[in-house]
Amino acid sequence: MEDGTEEALLDKINRKLQDPALINSSSRRIFMVPNPLREINEKAYDPLVISIGPYHYGKKHLKAMEVQKMKSLKSILDRGRENSVDKYVMALKEMEEEIRRFYSENLDHIDRQDLVEMMLLDGFFIIDFISSTNELTDFHRRNVMRDLLLVENQLPFSVLSTLHSLSMDQRGLNRDVKDIFVEAVIICFNGMVPALPIIERPRNQGIMKPPPPSEVRARDLDAKDMLGFLHDNVIRTSRRRVRSATASSPWWRRCLAWASRLPFAHRLPCLAPVRTPPRDRPVKCSASAEEPEWAPAGIYELRKWRFICSATELNEAGIKFQKKEGKLFDIEFQNGVMSIPTLIIDDYTESIFRNIVAYEQYDVGVISQPFTDYITFMDCLINTGKDVGLLCRCGVLDNWLGDHEVVATMFNRLRDSVLISAVRFHYSEIFIGVNKHCDREWNQWKANLRHNYFNTPWASISVIAAVILLLLTVLQSVYSVLAYHHPR
């Protein structure tokens, strides 16, 4: 009896070890958003109008777009003067195992035919959408673009690239067809993804015709899905700035940055990530700031930088804010002036940031986290609607939502359950410079004066009136003394 029970247990464990979800799991990138992030704002991770891939397939409110997917397939076949999908179906069947491995969830409930049909319709819809030849309105297009940027609404990039290559007439092309495709993706999402490089294309030119050459090359990228491709392209175009910042850092910091990328780095306190400070425990601009309770042991001494105060508090300390031209992450601080590129806040901003940050936090292949660092930076600047109003007046924010408090709440919640690196934080040098500015006695005195005596127009008037009254009192006293010693 015991032997039979033991054999049954071994068989059970061995069967579990053969689960496809455990095989090559380190290379899988299309995952479900973990509960700690999803619980904060579930709607930000769910599609509005279209399902792509298996995770949201079949939901009632998304079924209307299934007709549009079929229209896209027919449109591409008509442009290529084809009347059969045989070659595409055969190619996708050969990729079936590869496709299943791309998803972190088990897809055994989807049979081969349904999976191939899903990849075919979803893939050609995306290709047709990128080509700008479909009949969607501008509003509907933006909803679709928003849905195509969701972590859970992705296709393997290899599926898109394969379908596009097979559908193109490559005769007479002097460029790699994959380069043409990746450029078309960037052009499609221009203005939708913050910090994405701008590539212009003549009006009404679809991806069946090559867009103008750029620096983007498919061979330079190792994207697993569209969201990952766009994220990696942002990093690639920002690499020069990041490298120059790293090169100017001390040798020990460069060594720690390299060591923090090792697989076991999270087990070492000195290389552990740092949680952003809780909203009810703000970090003050003070030279005597103590190590916060939320910081891992020893990390506070190692990282050599502290979180900065809100925009209003920094402004009271004499720091000015101004907008600058350039990419979103190119923030500068010099001579008491912080220069920040303008960020437009609209109905899609939170969803886009949340999904890109989720990708940075949980994808095993991500090393650099520019979006996570950026929202941490902005969360430090923004505590209340008053901070948002200040940044809007300076041109740093362009608030299309209207309500400053809504924007403040959005940034405050964006960094919940989010980790940043202690030694690879993009804005550490800026934080050091800002805190040095705040730690100067004159600036602390000036900030205290502004906060306590010049925080409102009426308070300023009262202080000025008190000063005038004091001067008049002094003059009266001097006059009385002079009159006593020099009577007429």
PDB file of C-alpha atoms in Angstrom, residues 325-473:
ATOM      1  CA  GLU A 325      12.647  70.521 -25.949  1.00  0.00           C
ATOM      2  CA  GLY A 326      13.823  66.941 -26.209  1.00  0.00           C
ATOM      3  CA  LYS A 327      12.877  63.406 -25.256  1.00  0.00           C
ATOM      4  CA  LEU A 328      10.727  62.747 -22.232  1.00  0.00           C
ATOM      5  CA  PHE A 329      13.482  61.338 -20.019  1.00  0.00           C
ATOM      6  CA  ASP A 330      16.054  64.085 -20.742  1.00  0.00           C
ATOM      7  CA  ILE A 331      15.593  66.013 -17.496  1.00  0.00           C
ATOM      8  CA  GLU A 332      18.244  68.510 -16.391  1.00  0.00           C
ATOM      9  CA  PHE A 333      18.989  70.452 -13.204  1.00  0.00           C
ATOM     10  CA  GLN A 334      21.492  73.288 -13.313  1.00  0.00           C
ATOM     11  CA  ASN A 335      21.945  76.522 -11.353  1.00  0.00           C
ATOM     12  CA  GLY A 336      18.696  76.079  -9.472  1.00  0.00           C
ATOM     13  CA  VAL A 337      16.635  75.494 -12.630  1.00  0.00           C
ATOM     14  CA  MET A 338      14.995  72.144 -13.423  1.00  0.00           C
ATOM     15  CA  SER A 339      14.281  71.668 -17.129  1.00  0.00           C
ATOM     16  CA  ILE A 340      11.720  68.974 -17.987  1.00  0.00           C
ATOM     17  CA  PRO A 341      10.198  68.049 -21.377  1.00  0.00           C
ATOM     18  CA  THR A 342       6.428  68.526 -21.581  1.00  0.00           C
ATOM     19  CA  LEU A 343       4.174  65.542 -20.845  1.00  0.00           C
ATOM     20  CA  ILE A 344       0.598  65.566 -22.165  1.00  0.00           C
ATOM     21  CA  ILE A 345      -1.881  64.014 -19.719  1.00  0.00           C
ATOM     22  CA  ASP A 346      -5.016  62.592 -21.365  1.00  0.00           C
ATOM     23  CA  ASP A 347      -7.470  59.712 -20.938  1.00  0.00           C
ATOM     24  CA  TYR A 348      -4.914  57.162 -22.173  1.00  0.00           C
ATOM     25  CA  THR A 349      -1.886  58.260 -20.136  1.00  0.00           C
ATOM     26  CA  GLU A 350      -2.507  56.153 -17.038  1.00  0.00           C
ATOM     27  CA  SER A 351      -3.218  52.942 -18.958  1.00  0.00           C
ATOM     28  CA  ILE A 352      -0.116  53.336 -21.140  1.00  0.00           C
ATOM     29  CA  PHE A 353       2.184  54.085 -18.202  1.00  0.00           C
ATOM     30  CA  ARG A 354       0.726  51.287 -16.071  1.00  0.00           C
ATOM     31  CA  ASN A 355       1.231  48.641 -18.740  1.00  0.00           C
ATOM     32  CA  ILE A 356       4.749  49.740 -19.661  1.00  0.00           C
ATOM     33  CA  VAL A 357       5.719  49.868 -15.978  1.00  0.00           C
ATOM     34  CA  ALA A 358       4.210  46.389 -15.460  1.00  0.00           C
ATOM     35  CA  TYR A 359       6.314  45.180 -18.385  1.00  0.00           C
ATOM     36  CA  GLU A 360       9.455  46.698 -16.831  1.00  0.00           C
ATOM     37  CA  GLN A 361       8.685  45.276 -13.390  1.00  0.00           C
ATOM     38  CA  TYR A 362       7.833  41.695 -14.303  1.00  0.00           C
ATOM     39  CA  ASP A 363       9.424  40.826 -17.649  1.00  0.00           C
ATOM     40  CA  VAL A 364      12.509  38.681 -17.082  1.00  0.00           C
ATOM     41  CA  GLY A 365      14.431  40.227 -19.985  1.00  0.00           C
ATOM     42  CA  VAL A 366      14.174  43.874 -18.927  1.00  0.00           C
ATOM     43  CA  ILE A 367      17.290  45.496 -17.447  1.00  0.00           C
ATOM     44  CA  SER A 368      16.725  49.235 -17.843  1.00  0.00           C
ATOM     45  CA  GLN A 369      13.522  50.763 -16.408  1.00  0.00           C
ATOM     46  CA  PRO A 370      13.260  54.334 -17.754  1.00  0.00           C
ATOM     47  CA  PHE A 371       9.465  54.556 -17.430  1.00  0.00           C
ATOM     48  CA  THR A 372       9.496  53.278 -13.838  1.00  0.00           C
ATOM     49  CA  ASP A 373      12.207  55.786 -12.937  1.00  0.00           C
ATOM     50  CA  TYR A 374      10.302  58.575 -14.693  1.00  0.00           C
ATOM     51  CA  ILE A 375       7.020  57.990 -12.849  1.00  0.00           C
ATOM     52  CA  THR A 376       8.992  57.776  -9.584  1.00  0.00           C
ATOM     53  CA  PHE A 377      10.578  61.138 -10.396  1.00  0.00           C
ATOM     54  CA  MET A 378       7.185  62.683 -11.204  1.00  0.00           C
ATOM     55  CA  ASP A 379       5.603  61.141  -8.109  1.00  0.00           C
ATOM     56  CA  CYS A 380       8.237  62.855  -5.983  1.00  0.00           C
ATOM     57  CA  LEU A 381       7.381  66.203  -7.591  1.00  0.00           C
ATOM     58  CA  ILE A 382       3.613  65.735  -7.338  1.00  0.00           C
ATOM     59  CA  ASN A 383       1.842  65.344  -4.000  1.00  0.00           C
ATOM     60  CA  THR A 384      -1.287  67.431  -4.552  1.00  0.00           C
ATOM     61  CA  GLY A 385      -3.153  69.326  -7.237  1.00  0.00           C
ATOM     62  CA  LYS A 386      -1.176  72.409  -6.221  1.00  0.00           C
ATOM     63  CA  ASP A 387       2.003  70.758  -7.519  1.00  0.00           C
ATOM     64  CA  VAL A 388       0.245  69.839 -10.775  1.00  0.00           C
ATOM     65  CA  GLY A 389      -0.926  73.435 -11.191  1.00  0.00           C
ATOM     66  CA  LEU A 390       2.623  74.723 -10.716  1.00  0.00           C
ATOM     67  CA  LEU A 391       4.032  72.313 -13.309  1.00  0.00           C
ATOM     68  CA  CYS A 392       1.221  73.184 -15.741  1.00  0.00           C
ATOM     69  CA  ARG A 393       1.980  76.909 -15.424  1.00  0.00           C
ATOM     70  CA  CYS A 394       5.631  76.160 -16.162  1.00  0.00           C
ATOM     71  CA  GLY A 395       4.743  74.097 -19.245  1.00  0.00           C
ATOM     72  CA  VAL A 396       6.077  70.832 -17.807  1.00  0.00           C
ATOM     73  CA  LEU A 397       2.597  69.259 -17.827  1.00  0.00           C
ATOM     74  CA  ASP A 398      -0.214  69.756 -20.326  1.00  0.00           C
ATOM     75  CA  ASN A 399      -3.320  68.634 -18.443  1.00  0.00           C
ATOM     76  CA  TRP A 400      -6.053  67.599 -20.879  1.00  0.00           C
ATOM     77  CA  LEU A 401      -8.051  66.062 -18.020  1.00  0.00           C
ATOM     78  CA  GLY A 402      -8.680  69.473 -16.499  1.00  0.00           C
ATOM     79  CA  ASP A 403      -8.742  68.460 -12.828  1.00  0.00           C
ATOM     80  CA  HIS A 404      -5.330  68.857 -11.183  1.00  0.00           C
ATOM     81  CA  GLU A 405      -6.281  66.643  -8.232  1.00  0.00           C
ATOM     82  CA  VAL A 406      -7.105  63.754 -10.598  1.00  0.00           C
ATOM     83  CA  VAL A 407      -3.638  64.022 -12.160  1.00  0.00           C
ATOM     84  CA  ALA A 408      -1.991  64.138  -8.721  1.00  0.00           C
ATOM     85  CA  THR A 409      -3.867  61.018  -7.619  1.00  0.00           C
ATOM     86  CA  MET A 410      -2.884  59.249 -10.843  1.00  0.00           C
ATOM     87  CA  PHE A 411       0.853  59.815 -10.293  1.00  0.00           C
ATOM     88  CA  ASN A 412       0.600  58.980  -6.585  1.00  0.00           C
ATOM     89  CA  ARG A 413      -0.985  55.606  -7.405  1.00  0.00           C
ATOM     90  CA  LEU A 414       1.209  54.805 -10.414  1.00  0.00           C
ATOM     91  CA  ARG A 415       4.163  53.990  -8.202  1.00  0.00           C
ATOM     92  CA  ASP A 416       2.233  51.756  -5.762  1.00  0.00           C
ATOM     93  CA  SER A 417       3.733  48.232  -5.606  1.00  0.00           C
ATOM     94  CA  VAL A 418       6.599  49.387  -7.833  1.00  0.00           C
ATOM     95  CA  LEU A 419      10.315  48.866  -7.178  1.00  0.00           C
ATOM     96  CA  ILE A 420      13.255  50.920  -8.414  1.00  0.00           C
ATOM     97  CA  SER A 421      16.952  50.095  -8.483  1.00  0.00           C
ATOM     98  CA  ALA A 422      19.188  51.707  -5.884  1.00  0.00           C
ATOM     99  CA  VAL A 423      22.235  51.868  -8.155  1.00  0.00           C
ATOM    100  CA  ARG A 424      20.633  52.207 -11.594  1.00  0.00           C
ATOM    101  CA  PHE A 425      18.089  54.940 -10.893  1.00  0.00           C
ATOM    102  CA  HIS A 426      18.221  57.282 -13.893  1.00  0.00           C
ATOM    103  CA  TYR A 427      17.770  60.490 -11.903  1.00  0.00           C
ATOM    104  CA  SER A 428      20.079  59.843  -8.942  1.00  0.00           C
ATOM    105  CA  GLU A 429      22.493  62.626  -9.941  1.00  0.00           C
ATOM    106  CA  ILE A 430      19.618  65.086 -10.289  1.00  0.00           C
ATOM    107  CA  PHE A 431      18.282  64.092  -6.865  1.00  0.00           C
ATOM    108  CA  ILE A 432      21.732  64.624  -5.349  1.00  0.00           C
ATOM    109  CA  GLY A 433      22.002  68.078  -6.929  1.00  0.00           C
ATOM    110  CA  VAL A 434      18.506  69.114  -5.872  1.00  0.00           C
ATOM    111  CA  ASN A 435      19.023  67.993  -2.275  1.00  0.00           C
ATOM    112  CA  LYS A 436      22.366  69.823  -2.083  1.00  0.00           C
ATOM    113  CA  HIS A 437      20.526  72.945  -3.163  1.00  0.00           C
ATOM    114  CA  CYS A 438      17.827  72.384  -0.520  1.00  0.00           C
ATOM    115  CA  ASP A 439      20.391  71.658   2.212  1.00  0.00           C
ATOM    116  CA  ARG A 440      22.003  75.092   1.963  1.00  0.00           C
ATOM    117  CA  GLU A 441      21.027  77.172   5.001  1.00  0.00           C
ATOM    118  CA  TRP A 442      20.019  80.191   2.927  1.00  0.00           C
ATOM    119  CA  ASN A 443      17.681  78.101   0.783  1.00  0.00           C
ATOM    120  CA  GLN A 444      16.194  76.390   3.846  1.00  0.00           C
ATOM    121  CA  TRP A 445      15.587  79.765   5.457  1.00  0.00           C
ATOM    122  CA  LYS A 446      14.060  81.114   2.254  1.00  0.00           C
ATOM    123  CA  ALA A 447      11.817  78.057   1.897  1.00  0.00           C
ATOM    124  CA  ASN A 448      10.641  78.402   5.503  1.00  0.00           C
ATOM    125  CA  LEU A 449       9.944  82.097   4.977  1.00  0.00           C
ATOM    126  CA  ARG A 450       7.918  81.489   1.827  1.00  0.00           C
ATOM    127  CA  HIS A 451       6.024  78.570   3.340  1.00  0.00           C
ATOM    128  CA  ASN A 452       5.058  80.280   6.593  1.00  0.00           C
ATOM    129  CA  TYR A 453       4.790  83.962   5.663  1.00  0.00           C
ATOM    130  CA  PHE A 454       4.328  84.274   1.884  1.00  0.00           C
ATOM    131  CA  ASN A 455       2.199  81.236   1.058  1.00  0.00           C
ATOM    132  CA  THR A 456      -0.889  83.346   0.144  1.00  0.00           C
ATOM    133  CA  PRO A 457      -1.382  86.914  -1.134  1.00  0.00           C
ATOM    134  CA  TRP A 458      -3.096  87.908   2.129  1.00  0.00           C
ATOM    135  CA  ALA A 459      -0.219  86.518   4.186  1.00  0.00           C
ATOM    136  CA  SER A 460       2.240  88.476   2.051  1.00  0.00           C
ATOM    137  CA  ILE A 461       0.207  91.662   2.506  1.00  0.00           C
ATOM    138  CA  SER A 462       0.106  91.084   6.267  1.00  0.00           C
ATOM    139  CA  VAL A 463       3.891  90.618   6.436  1.00  0.00           C
ATOM    140  CA  ILE A 464       4.500  93.744   4.349  1.00  0.00           C
ATOM    141  CA  ALA A 465       2.071  95.720   6.517  1.00  0.00           C
ATOM    142  CA  ALA A 466       3.827  94.475   9.657  1.00  0.00           C
ATOM    143  CA  VAL A 467       7.228  95.494   8.262  1.00  0.00           C
ATOM    144  CA  ILE A 468       5.919  98.951   7.366  1.00  0.00           C
ATOM    145  CA  LEU A 469       4.388  99.305  10.825  1.00  0.00           C
ATOM    146  CA  LEU A 470       7.688  98.253  12.382  1.00  0.00           C
ATOM    147  CA  LEU A 471       9.595 100.809  10.306  1.00  0.00           C
ATOM    148  CA  LEU A 472       7.138 103.546  11.252  1.00  0.00           C
ATOM    149  CA  THR A 473       7.490 102.586  14.919  1.00  0.00           C
TER     150      THR A 473
END
